[in-house]
Amino acid sequence: MSAPRAPLKSLDDAWGELLAHAQPLAEVEDVNTFDADGRVLAQSITSALQVPPQDNSAMDGYAVRCAEIRPGVVLPVSQRIPAGSSGSPLQPGSVARIFTGAPLPAGADAVVMQEDAEAVAEGAQVRIHSQPQPGQWIRRAGEDVTRGAILLSKGERLTPASLGLAASIGLKTLPVARRPKVALFSTGDELVMPGDIAPEHMPPGAIYNSNRFFLRALLLRLGCEVSDFGIVPDQREATLNALRQAALQHDLILTSGGVSVGEEDHIKPAVQQLGELDLWQIAMKPGKPFAYGKVYRTVRPDGVAGGFKGPVVTDFAHFAGLPGNPVSSFLTFLLLVRPFLLKLQGASQLMPLRQAMTAHFDWSRADKRREFLRVHRNAAGGLDLFANQSSGVLTSAVWGDGVVDNPAGQTIAQGDTVQFISFAELMG
């Protein structure tokens, strides 16, 4: 009589257990600010200066003293101040021709933009058509960045705007966490690489290896260094060799397929032989089967650990096994492997943000598992549902621009508020 199956693990419990294994990588790299997009900041950045450094003009126009201006007044232009230069104090009863970004001359308290003025006497004088207010069209010193302020915080994933902000305080390089090194491979004699066999010549039971393509792309988007081990022959010794080689130089070994209960596969016994493996059945749909383990790199045979003599593991590579169905593999990567890799990099924001949106569909088939329904935002500001939610229909992830995180046992009616997670959020 077979033992009863363990209850399904909640996704929240799986997150907790998985992330407990992810200790941030210790290595820090100084990279050129040009090349730091998407990297995780390893140290907080404090500004040594203020931005802008001086009060400056927000417009092309004329620097003036407001008390001297009335609509229609004509005043001489005493100086010209382009960006990058420094003017002299503003002479009483005059204005200064000034350009965007140029420092405001001492004595001026506003800028009249050139559209509200008219040059006369071939530019030697100007007629002002409007009444300026003190501070008008002036960018104050330090209004963007104040000296001593924390500009970027440890654990932030750097964005193009972050790089511009860092450059604005003169940072040529930024300290970031080392990129995780990930080994990616597939097993299964049924797998064929596109281009190796034409579609019309595919033998019965053969399938193209689609998972390898989107997994590699997702890993690269997360800032990982990826080693593609290709398709490993469905043989025990070949699988053991691939795992040994992958463990030597990588932080994570990622595979898809071969982790379902009762499935005939060499991955499970091979990982167990070389390390340890937990097979999880997670209460999520799609994507129930998931495996986490460790492949040992270094084992000290005669050590003492916890008071017990025996082998002591001193170094290892993490192992994650995804389900084989493409949508299951896609979503379990985004929901489980993504936060794991972000934590390895020391990121402070691990989980995707959810947005309350209105369902423009009915979902009457409540499931006992937490569901992630592929949806698309429509022009009316609501969500449409892809008709076929099967775990093998990868077109749902192309048509859709996100998922609805639907609790177990929950039906959805048109007009209900649901929790939406965008693919842009999950893949960013």
C-alpha positions as a LaTeX table, in Angstrom:
\begin{tabular}{lrrr}
\hline
Residue & $x$ (\AA) & $y$ (\AA) & $z$ (\AA) \\
\hline
Met1 & 0.00 & 0.00 & 0.00 \\
Ser2 & 1.50 & 3.32 & $-1.05$ \\
Ala3 & 1.97 & 6.13 & 1.46 \\
Pro4 & $-0.53$ & 9.00 & 1.23 \\
Arg5 & 0.69 & 12.03 & $-0.65$ \\
Ala6 & 1.74 & 15.03 & 1.36 \\
Pro7 & $-0.65$ & 18.00 & 1.21 \\
Leu8 & 0.05 & 20.66 & $-1.36$ \\
Lys9 & 2.41 & 23.39 & $-0.21$ \\
Ser10 & 1.02 & 26.92 & $-0.35$ \\
Leu11 & 2.82 & 29.36 & $-2.62$ \\
Asp12 & 3.52 & 31.63 & 0.36 \\
Asp13 & 5.18 & 28.73 & 2.23 \\
Ala14 & 7.18 & 27.85 & $-0.89$ \\
Trp15 & 8.41 & 31.45 & $-1.13$ \\
Gly16 & 9.45 & 31.39 & 2.51 \\
Glu17 & 11.34 & 28.09 & 2.26 \\
Leu18 & 12.98 & 28.88 & $-1.06$ \\
Leu19 & 14.12 & 32.38 & $-0.13$ \\
Ala20 & 15.55 & 31.10 & 3.15 \\
His21 & 18.10 & 29.19 & 1.05 \\
Ala22 & 19.10 & 32.25 & $-0.99$ \\
Gln23 & 21.97 & 33.98 & 0.76 \\
Pro24 & 23.13 & 37.12 & $-1.07$ \\
Leu25 & 26.36 & 36.74 & $-2.99$ \\
Ala26 & 29.27 & 38.34 & $-1.15$ \\
Glu27 & 31.22 & 39.65 & $-4.13$ \\
Val28 & 30.88 & 43.32 & $-5.11$ \\
Glu29 & 31.95 & 44.73 & $-8.47$ \\
Asp30 & 32.61 & 48.33 & $-9.48$ \\
Val31 & 31.12 & 48.70 & $-12.94$ \\
Asn32 & 31.03 & 51.65 & $-15.29$ \\
Thr33 & 27.86 & 53.67 & $-14.78$ \\
Phe34 & 27.20 & 53.27 & $-18.52$ \\
Asp35 & 26.97 & 49.49 & $-18.02$ \\
Ala36 & 25.06 & 49.27 & $-14.71$ \\
Asp37 & 21.48 & 49.14 & $-16.00$ \\
Gly38 & 19.54 & 46.35 & $-14.27$ \\
Arg39 & 22.29 & 45.61 & $-11.75$ \\
Val40 & 21.60 & 45.59 & $-8.00$ \\
Leu41 & 23.32 & 48.30 & $-5.98$ \\
Ala42 & 25.59 & 46.81 & $-3.30$ \\
Gln43 & 26.07 & 50.02 & $-1.30$ \\
Ser44 & 23.96 & 53.11 & $-0.77$ \\
Ile45 & 25.09 & 56.19 & $-2.69$ \\
Thr46 & 25.40 & 59.53 & $-0.85$ \\
Ser47 & 25.73 & 62.75 & $-2.81$ \\
Ala48 & 28.83 & 64.85 & $-2.23$ \\
Leu49 & 27.26 & 67.86 & $-3.96$ \\
Gln50 & 23.93 & 69.48 & $-4.66$ \\
Val51 & 22.10 & 69.45 & $-7.97$ \\
Pro52 & 21.70 & 71.99 & $-9.47$ \\
Pro53 & 24.83 & 73.54 & $-7.96$ \\
Gln54 & 23.42 & 77.09 & $-8.34$ \\
Asp55 & 20.09 & 78.74 & $-9.01$ \\
Asn56 & 19.61 & 78.53 & $-12.77$ \\
Ser57 & 17.15 & 79.34 & $-15.47$ \\
Ala58 & 14.46 & 76.84 & $-16.42$ \\
Met59 & 13.78 & 78.65 & $-19.69$ \\
Asp60 & 15.37 & 80.61 & $-22.49$ \\
Gly61 & 14.46 & 84.20 & $-21.71$ \\
Tyr62 & 15.49 & 87.18 & $-19.57$ \\
Ala63 & 16.67 & 87.35 & $-15.96$ \\
Val64 & 14.97 & 90.31 & $-14.25$ \\
Arg65 & 14.25 & 92.09 & $-10.98$ \\
Cys66 & 10.48 & 91.79 & $-10.51$ \\
Ala67 & 10.22 & 95.19 & $-8.78$ \\
Glu68 & 11.50 & 96.89 & $-11.95$ \\
Ile69 & 9.05 & 95.22 & $-14.32$ \\
Arg70 & 5.66 & 96.40 & $-15.53$ \\
Pro71 & 3.94 & 95.01 & $-18.64$ \\
Gly72 & 5.19 & 96.99 & $-21.66$ \\
Val73 & 8.36 & 98.28 & $-20.00$ \\
Val74 & 11.46 & 98.46 & $-22.22$ \\
Leu75 & 14.83 & 97.78 & $-20.53$ \\
Pro76 & 18.39 & 97.45 & $-21.81$ \\
Val77 & 20.00 & 93.99 & $-22.07$ \\
Ser78 & 23.18 & 94.38 & $-20.03$ \\
Gln79 & 24.68 & 90.89 & $-20.56$ \\
Arg80 & 24.21 & 87.52 & $-22.22$ \\
Ile81 & 24.52 & 84.33 & $-20.12$ \\
Pro82 & 24.58 & 81.01 & $-22.02$ \\
Ala83 & 24.61 & 77.65 & $-20.21$ \\
Gly84 & 28.08 & 76.77 & $-19.01$ \\
Ser85 & 29.12 & 80.35 & $-18.33$ \\
Ser86 & 28.87 & 82.58 & $-15.27$ \\
Gly87 & 27.36 & 86.05 & $-15.51$ \\
Ser88 & 28.09 & 89.17 & $-13.48$ \\
Pro89 & 25.65 & 90.75 & $-10.96$ \\
Leu90 & 22.59 & 92.18 & $-12.69$ \\
Gln91 & 22.87 & 95.96 & $-13.15$ \\
Pro92 & 19.90 & 97.94 & $-11.75$ \\
Gly93 & 17.38 & 98.89 & $-14.40$ \\
Ser94 & 18.52 & 96.21 & $-16.85$ \\
Val95 & 17.86 & 92.58 & $-17.76$ \\
Ala96 & 20.17 & 89.72 & $-18.73$ \\
Arg97 & 19.60 & 87.53 & $-21.77$ \\
Ile98 & 19.74 & 84.01 & $-20.28$ \\
Phe99 & 19.43 & 80.46 & $-21.59$ \\
Thr100 & 18.14 & 77.23 & $-20.08$ \\
Gly101 & 20.51 & 75.87 & $-17.45$ \\
Ala102 & 22.58 & 79.04 & $-17.15$ \\
Pro103 & 23.32 & 80.30 & $-13.59$ \\
Leu104 & 21.07 & 83.12 & $-12.44$ \\
Pro105 & 23.00 & 86.38 & $-12.00$ \\
Ala106 & 23.11 & 87.90 & $-8.53$ \\
Gly107 & 20.31 & 90.40 & $-8.05$ \\
Ala108 & 17.83 & 88.70 & $-10.39$ \\
Asp109 & 14.77 & 87.10 & $-8.79$ \\
Ala110 & 12.82 & 85.79 & $-11.79$ \\
Val111 & 13.08 & 84.75 & $-15.43$ \\
Val112 & 10.69 & 85.97 & $-18.11$ \\
Met113 & 10.54 & 83.39 & $-20.87$ \\
Gln114 & 11.30 & 84.71 & $-24.34$ \\
Glu115 & 7.73 & 84.09 & $-25.56$ \\
Asp116 & 6.59 & 86.81 & $-23.10$ \\
Ala117 & 9.16 & 89.34 & $-24.34$ \\
Glu118 & 10.07 & 91.18 & $-27.54$ \\
Ala119 & 13.61 & 92.13 & $-28.56$ \\
Val120 & 13.94 & 95.72 & $-29.79$ \\
Ala121 & 16.85 & 97.86 & $-31.00$ \\
Glu122 & 18.41 & 94.78 & $-32.60$ \\
Gly123 & 18.48 & 92.94 & $-29.28$ \\
Ala124 & 20.09 & 95.70 & $-27.25$ \\
Gln125 & 16.78 & 96.23 & $-25.47$ \\
Val126 & 13.74 & 94.11 & $-24.66$ \\
Arg127 & 10.06 & 94.87 & $-24.11$ \\
Ile128 & 8.49 & 92.74 & $-21.36$ \\
His129 & 4.83 & 91.83 & $-21.95$ \\
Ser130 & 3.97 & 90.11 & $-18.65$ \\
Gln131 & 4.38 & 90.72 & $-14.93$ \\
Pro132 & 6.76 & 88.12 & $-13.47$ \\
Gln133 & 6.49 & 86.74 & $-9.95$ \\
Pro134 & 9.52 & 86.19 & $-7.70$ \\
Gly135 & 11.02 & 82.74 & $-8.33$ \\
Gln136 & 9.33 & 82.35 & $-11.72$ \\
Trp137 & 11.17 & 79.92 & $-14.07$ \\
Ile138 & 14.05 & 79.49 & $-11.63$ \\
Arg139 & 15.41 & 76.06 & $-10.69$ \\
Arg140 & 16.77 & 76.44 & $-7.18$ \\
Ala141 & 20.16 & 75.13 & $-6.11$ \\
Gly142 & 19.76 & 71.65 & $-4.58$ \\
Glu143 & 16.11 & 71.23 & $-5.57$ \\
Asp144 & 16.96 & 67.92 & $-7.29$ \\
Val145 & 19.70 & 66.59 & $-4.99$ \\
Thr146 & 20.87 & 67.98 & $-1.66$ \\
Arg147 & 24.42 & 67.50 & $-0.44$ \\
Gly148 & 24.70 & 64.53 & 1.95 \\
Ala149 & 21.40 & 62.96 & 0.87 \\
Ile150 & 21.16 & 59.22 & 0.15 \\
Leu151 & 20.63 & 59.30 & $-3.57$ \\
Leu152 & 20.27 & 55.57 & $-4.29$ \\
Ser153 & 19.77 & 52.84 & $-1.69$ \\
Lys154 & 21.50 & 49.51 & $-1.28$ \\
Gly155 & 19.40 & 46.77 & $-2.86$ \\
Glu156 & 17.90 & 48.94 & $-5.60$ \\
Arg157 & 17.84 & 47.56 & $-9.12$ \\
Leu158 & 19.34 & 50.30 & $-11.21$ \\
Thr159 & 17.29 & 51.81 & $-14.04$ \\
Pro160 & 18.25 & 54.18 & $-16.88$ \\
Ala161 & 17.00 & 57.07 & $-14.72$ \\
Ser162 & 19.17 & 55.80 & $-11.82$ \\
Leu163 & 22.23 & 55.88 & $-14.04$ \\
Gly164 & 21.49 & 59.45 & $-15.09$ \\
Leu165 & 21.04 & 60.47 & $-11.46$ \\
Ala166 & 24.35 & 58.84 & $-10.50$ \\
Ala167 & 26.08 & 60.59 & $-13.37$ \\
Ser168 & 24.60 & 63.92 & $-12.27$ \\
Ile169 & 26.71 & 63.74 & $-9.10$ \\
Gly170 & 29.84 & 62.69 & $-10.99$ \\
Leu171 & 29.90 & 58.92 & $-10.43$ \\
Lys172 & 31.84 & 57.16 & $-13.18$ \\
Thr173 & 31.39 & 53.72 & $-11.56$ \\
Leu174 & 28.85 & 52.10 & $-9.25$ \\
Pro175 & 29.26 & 49.26 & $-6.71$ \\
Val176 & 26.94 & 46.40 & $-7.64$ \\
Ala177 & 26.43 & 42.78 & $-6.67$ \\
Arg178 & 28.13 & 40.16 & $-8.80$ \\
Arg179 & 25.95 & 38.65 & $-11.50$ \\
Pro180 & 24.59 & 35.20 & $-10.54$ \\
Lys181 & 26.06 & 32.43 & $-12.70$ \\
Val182 & 23.37 & 30.07 & $-13.92$ \\
Ala183 & 23.74 & 26.77 & $-15.76$ \\
Leu184 & 20.73 & 25.93 & $-17.93$ \\
Phe185 & 20.03 & 22.56 & $-19.49$ \\
Ser186 & 17.23 & 20.29 & $-20.58$ \\
Thr187 & 16.85 & 16.53 & $-20.50$ \\
Gly188 & 14.64 & 14.31 & $-22.56$ \\
Asp189 & 15.20 & 12.37 & $-25.74$ \\
Glu190 & 11.96 & 13.79 & $-27.12$ \\
Leu191 & 13.42 & 17.32 & $-27.28$ \\
Val192 & 14.61 & 18.75 & $-30.59$ \\
Met193 & 16.26 & 22.11 & $-31.23$ \\
Pro194 & 14.61 & 24.33 & $-33.86$ \\
Gly195 & 16.56 & 24.03 & $-37.08$ \\
Asp196 & 17.85 & 20.52 & $-36.40$ \\
Ile197 & 14.78 & 18.82 & $-37.90$ \\
Ala198 & 12.26 & 20.44 & $-40.21$ \\
Pro199 & 8.66 & 20.44 & $-38.92$ \\
Glu200 & 7.51 & 18.08 & $-41.67$ \\
His201 & 10.19 & 15.55 & $-40.67$ \\
Met202 & 9.55 & 15.52 & $-36.90$ \\
Pro203 & 9.23 & 11.93 & $-35.66$ \\
Pro204 & 6.22 & 10.92 & $-33.55$ \\
Gly205 & 6.54 & 12.12 & $-29.94$ \\
Ala206 & 9.27 & 14.69 & $-30.68$ \\
Ile207 & 8.80 & 18.32 & $-29.62$ \\
Tyr208 & 10.80 & 21.49 & $-30.13$ \\
Asn209 & 12.56 & 22.74 & $-27.00$ \\
Ser210 & 10.74 & 26.04 & $-26.45$ \\
Asn211 & 11.42 & 26.29 & $-22.69$ \\
Arg212 & 15.15 & 26.70 & $-23.22$ \\
Phe213 & 14.59 & 29.86 & $-25.25$ \\
Phe214 & 12.36 & 31.78 & $-22.86$ \\
Leu215 & 14.27 & 30.63 & $-19.76$ \\
Arg216 & 17.56 & 31.86 & $-21.16$ \\
Ala217 & 15.98 & 35.19 & $-22.11$ \\
Leu218 & 14.44 & 35.61 & $-18.66$ \\
Leu219 & 17.75 & 34.83 & $-16.96$ \\
Leu220 & 19.55 & 37.42 & $-19.07$ \\
Arg221 & 16.91 & 40.03 & $-18.23$ \\
Leu222 & 17.58 & 39.35 & $-14.53$ \\
Gly223 & 21.24 & 40.15 & $-15.04$ \\
Cys224 & 22.53 & 36.57 & $-14.85$ \\
Glu225 & 25.52 & 35.09 & $-16.63$ \\
Val226 & 24.07 & 32.07 & $-18.42$ \\
Ser227 & 25.87 & 28.92 & $-19.51$ \\
Asp228 & 23.69 & 26.91 & $-21.85$ \\
Phe229 & 24.48 & 23.21 & $-21.50$ \\
Gly230 & 21.99 & 22.34 & $-24.22$ \\
Ile231 & 20.00 & 19.11 & $-24.24$ \\
Val232 & 21.58 & 16.44 & $-22.06$ \\
Pro233 & 21.03 & 12.83 & $-23.27$ \\
Asp234 & 18.43 & 10.98 & $-21.25$ \\
Gln235 & 21.04 & 8.76 & $-19.59$ \\
Arg236 & 22.03 & 8.52 & $-15.92$ \\
Glu237 & 25.77 & 9.00 & $-16.40$ \\
Ala238 & 25.32 & 11.88 & $-18.85$ \\
Thr239 & 23.02 & 13.63 & $-16.37$ \\
Leu240 & 25.49 & 13.10 & $-13.51$ \\
Asn241 & 28.34 & 14.52 & $-15.60$ \\
Ala242 & 26.30 & 17.56 & $-16.61$ \\
Leu243 & 25.37 & 18.27 & $-13.00$ \\
Arg244 & 28.98 & 17.88 & $-11.80$ \\
Gln245 & 30.29 & 20.23 & $-14.47$ \\
Ala246 & 27.52 & 22.75 & $-13.92$ \\
Ala247 & 28.07 & 22.82 & $-10.16$ \\
Leu248 & 31.76 & 23.72 & $-10.47$ \\
Gln249 & 31.38 & 27.30 & $-11.72$ \\
His250 & 27.74 & 28.22 & $-11.16$ \\
Asp251 & 25.52 & 29.52 & $-8.38$ \\
Leu252 & 22.35 & 27.90 & $-9.73$ \\
Ile253 & 21.56 & 24.94 & $-11.97$ \\
Leu254 & 18.18 & 25.33 & $-13.69$ \\
Thr255 & 16.34 & 22.59 & $-15.54$ \\
Ser256 & 12.81 & 22.10 & $-16.83$ \\
Gly257 & 10.87 & 18.84 & $-16.88$ \\
Gly258 & 11.31 & 15.65 & $-14.93$ \\
Val259 & 10.13 & 16.86 & $-11.52$ \\
Ser260 & 6.56 & 15.53 & $-11.48$ \\
Val261 & 5.64 & 12.83 & $-8.98$ \\
Gly262 & 6.17 & 9.39 & $-10.48$ \\
Glu263 & 7.86 & 10.73 & $-13.61$ \\
Glu264 & 10.59 & 8.59 & $-15.12$ \\
Asp265 & 13.62 & 10.82 & $-15.28$ \\
His266 & 17.31 & 10.83 & $-14.41$ \\
Ile267 & 17.38 & 14.33 & $-12.91$ \\
Lys268 & 15.90 & 13.39 & $-9.55$ \\
Pro269 & 18.17 & 10.43 & $-8.69$ \\
Ala270 & 21.20 & 12.25 & $-10.10$ \\
Val271 & 20.69 & 15.32 & $-7.93$ \\
Gln272 & 20.03 & 13.09 & $-4.93$ \\
Gln273 & 23.25 & 11.18 & $-5.60$ \\
Leu274 & 25.32 & 14.36 & $-5.85$ \\
Gly275 & 23.58 & 16.37 & $-3.15$ \\
Glu276 & 20.06 & 16.77 & $-1.84$ \\
Leu277 & 16.63 & 17.35 & $-3.37$ \\
Asp278 & 13.17 & 18.38 & $-2.17$ \\
Leu279 & 10.24 & 17.72 & $-4.48$ \\
Trp280 & 7.41 & 20.15 & $-3.84$ \\
Gln281 & 3.81 & 19.99 & $-4.93$ \\
Ile282 & 2.72 & 23.62 & $-4.79$ \\
Ala283 & $-0.90$ & 24.71 & $-4.62$ \\
Met284 & $-0.66$ & 26.89 & $-7.72$ \\
Lys285 & $-2.07$ & 26.51 & $-11.22$ \\
Pro286 & $-0.36$ & 26.23 & $-13.58$ \\
Gly287 & 2.93 & 25.00 & $-12.17$ \\
Lys288 & 2.30 & 22.51 & $-9.36$ \\
Pro289 & 5.56 & 20.48 & $-9.50$ \\
Phe290 & 8.75 & 22.26 & $-8.43$ \\
Ala291 & 12.06 & 21.01 & $-7.08$ \\
Tyr292 & 14.72 & 22.71 & $-5.00$ \\
Gly293 & 18.01 & 21.10 & $-4.12$ \\
Lys294 & 21.76 & 21.42 & $-3.85$ \\
Val295 & 24.53 & 19.85 & $-5.89$ \\
Tyr296 & 27.64 & 19.57 & $-3.73$ \\
Arg297 & 30.89 & 20.96 & $-5.06$ \\
Thr298 & 33.06 & 20.18 & $-2.05$ \\
Val299 & 32.50 & 17.57 & 0.63 \\
Arg300 & 34.95 & 17.08 & 3.48 \\
Pro301 & 34.66 & 13.37 & 4.31 \\
Asp302 & 35.92 & 13.33 & 7.89 \\
Gly303 & 34.59 & 16.55 & 9.35 \\
Val304 & 32.43 & 17.12 & 12.40 \\
Ala305 & 29.17 & 19.04 & 12.13 \\
Gly306 & 26.61 & 19.57 & 14.88 \\
Gly307 & 28.43 & 17.12 & 17.11 \\
Phe308 & 28.10 & 14.27 & 14.62 \\
Lys309 & 30.98 & 12.83 & 12.66 \\
Gly310 & 30.49 & 12.43 & 8.96 \\
Pro311 & 30.68 & 14.20 & 5.61 \\
Val312 & 30.53 & 17.99 & 5.78 \\
Val313 & 29.37 & 20.02 & 2.79 \\
Thr314 & 31.53 & 23.10 & 2.40 \\
Asp315 & 30.34 & 24.35 & $-0.98$ \\
Phe316 & 27.43 & 23.72 & $-3.32$ \\
Ala317 & 25.40 & 25.00 & $-6.26$ \\
His318 & 21.67 & 25.59 & $-5.86$ \\
Phe319 & 19.39 & 23.47 & $-8.02$ \\
Ala320 & 15.91 & 24.41 & $-9.26$ \\
Gly321 & 13.75 & 22.07 & $-11.33$ \\
Leu322 & 10.80 & 23.53 & $-13.20$ \\
Pro323 & 7.82 & 21.65 & $-14.64$ \\
Gly324 & 8.01 & 20.76 & $-18.32$ \\
Asn325 & 4.78 & 22.27 & $-19.65$ \\
Pro326 & 5.79 & 25.62 & $-21.14$ \\
Val327 & 3.33 & 27.92 & $-19.34$ \\
Ser328 & 3.97 & 26.09 & $-16.05$ \\
Ser329 & 7.71 & 26.47 & $-16.56$ \\
Phe330 & 7.31 & 30.13 & $-17.55$ \\
Leu331 & 5.20 & 31.09 & $-14.52$ \\
Thr332 & 7.07 & 29.05 & $-11.90$ \\
Phe333 & 10.25 & 30.74 & $-13.07$ \\
Leu334 & 8.70 & 34.20 & $-12.74$ \\
Leu335 & 7.05 & 33.52 & $-9.40$ \\
Leu336 & 9.71 & 31.36 & $-7.69$ \\
Val337 & 13.09 & 31.48 & $-9.43$ \\
Arg338 & 12.97 & 35.22 & $-10.14$ \\
Pro339 & 12.73 & 36.30 & $-6.46$ \\
Phe340 & 15.37 & 33.68 & $-5.59$ \\
Leu341 & 17.82 & 35.19 & $-8.08$ \\
Leu342 & 16.99 & 38.72 & $-6.98$ \\
Lys343 & 17.76 & 37.80 & $-3.37$ \\
Leu344 & 21.09 & 36.27 & $-4.45$ \\
Gln345 & 21.90 & 39.74 & $-5.80$ \\
Gly346 & 20.81 & 41.45 & $-2.57$ \\
Ala347 & 17.76 & 43.14 & $-4.10$ \\
Ser348 & 15.40 & 44.77 & $-1.61$ \\
Gln349 & 12.26 & 44.37 & $-3.74$ \\
Leu350 & 11.71 & 40.67 & $-4.43$ \\
Met351 & 7.99 & 40.30 & $-5.04$ \\
Pro352 & 6.09 & 41.81 & $-7.97$ \\
Leu353 & 3.65 & 44.64 & $-7.33$ \\
Arg354 & $-0.04$ & 43.91 & $-7.77$ \\
Gln355 & $-2.64$ & 46.29 & $-9.17$ \\
Ala356 & $-6.36$ & 46.22 & $-8.45$ \\
Met357 & $-8.21$ & 46.07 & $-11.78$ \\
Thr358 & $-11.69$ & 45.22 & $-13.05$ \\
Ala359 & $-12.42$ & 41.84 & $-14.63$ \\
His360 & $-14.28$ & 42.04 & $-17.94$ \\
Phe361 & $-14.82$ & 38.28 & $-17.93$ \\
Asp362 & $-16.46$ & 35.48 & $-15.97$ \\
Trp363 & $-14.49$ & 32.66 & $-14.35$ \\
Ser364 & $-16.88$ & 30.11 & $-12.87$ \\
Arg365 & $-14.47$ & 27.18 & $-12.47$ \\
Ala366 & $-13.01$ & 27.76 & $-9.01$ \\
Asp367 & $-9.98$ & 25.57 & $-8.36$ \\
Lys368 & $-8.57$ & 24.26 & $-5.08$ \\
Arg369 & $-5.23$ & 25.77 & $-6.09$ \\
Arg370 & $-4.22$ & 29.41 & $-6.37$ \\
Glu371 & $-4.59$ & 30.28 & $-10.05$ \\
Phe372 & $-2.65$ & 32.62 & $-12.30$ \\
Leu373 & $-4.94$ & 33.43 & $-15.21$ \\
Arg374 & $-3.44$ & 34.93 & $-18.37$ \\
Val375 & $-5.20$ & 38.19 & $-19.19$ \\
His376 & $-4.84$ & 41.25 & $-21.39$ \\
Arg377 & $-5.59$ & 44.89 & $-20.53$ \\
Asn378 & $-8.22$ & 46.29 & $-22.88$ \\
Ala379 & $-8.97$ & 49.79 & $-24.15$ \\
Ala380 & $-11.77$ & 50.20 & $-21.58$ \\
Gly381 & $-9.30$ & 49.85 & $-18.70$ \\
Gly382 & $-10.35$ & 46.34 & $-17.72$ \\
Leu383 & $-8.99$ & 42.83 & $-18.21$ \\
Asp384 & $-9.91$ & 40.27 & $-20.86$ \\
Leu385 & $-9.27$ & 36.55 & $-20.32$ \\
Phe386 & $-7.44$ & 34.28 & $-22.75$ \\
Ala387 & $-9.90$ & 31.56 & $-23.75$ \\
Asn388 & $-7.59$ & 28.57 & $-23.23$ \\
Gln389 & $-5.85$ & 28.54 & $-19.82$ \\
Ser390 & $-4.09$ & 25.19 & $-20.37$ \\
Ser391 & $-0.53$ & 24.91 & $-19.06$ \\
Gly392 & 0.66 & 23.87 & $-22.52$ \\
Val393 & $-0.70$ & 26.89 & $-24.43$ \\
Leu394 & 2.24 & 29.28 & $-24.67$ \\
Thr395 & 0.25 & 31.61 & $-26.93$ \\
Ser396 & $-1.60$ & 32.72 & $-23.76$ \\
Ala397 & 1.64 & 34.25 & $-22.44$ \\
Val398 & 2.25 & 36.06 & $-25.74$ \\
Trp399 & $-1.31$ & 37.36 & $-26.14$ \\
Gly400 & $-1.52$ & 38.30 & $-22.47$ \\
Asp401 & 0.32 & 41.13 & $-20.78$ \\
Gly402 & $-0.01$ & 39.73 & $-17.28$ \\
Val403 & $-1.84$ & 37.42 & $-14.93$ \\
Val404 & $-4.66$ & 37.63 & $-12.42$ \\
Asp405 & $-3.59$ & 36.22 & $-9.05$ \\
Asn406 & $-6.80$ & 34.41 & $-8.15$ \\
Pro407 & $-7.12$ & 32.84 & $-4.66$ \\
Ala408 & $-7.99$ & 29.15 & $-4.31$ \\
Gly409 & $-11.72$ & 28.44 & $-4.46$ \\
Gln410 & $-12.50$ & 31.85 & $-5.95$ \\
Thr411 & $-14.83$ & 32.47 & $-8.88$ \\
Ile412 & $-14.79$ & 35.74 & $-10.81$ \\
Ala413 & $-17.75$ & 37.62 & $-12.28$ \\
Gln414 & $-17.64$ & 40.55 & $-14.71$ \\
Gly415 & $-17.10$ & 43.74 & $-12.74$ \\
Asp416 & $-15.23$ & 42.08 & $-9.87$ \\
Thr417 & $-12.00$ & 43.66 & $-8.66$ \\
Val418 & $-9.05$ & 41.32 & $-9.14$ \\
Gln419 & $-5.32$ & 41.46 & $-8.46$ \\
Phe420 & $-3.32$ & 41.95 & $-11.65$ \\
Ile421 & 0.44 & 41.37 & $-12.04$ \\
Ser422 & 1.88 & 42.66 & $-15.30$ \\
Phe423 & 4.47 & 40.70 & $-17.25$ \\
Ala424 & 6.41 & 43.98 & $-17.51$ \\
Glu425 & 6.69 & 43.89 & $-13.70$ \\
Leu426 & 7.69 & 40.22 & $-13.66$ \\
Met427 & 10.23 & 40.49 & $-16.47$ \\
Gly428 & 11.72 & 43.87 & $-15.62$ \\
\hline
\end{tabular}
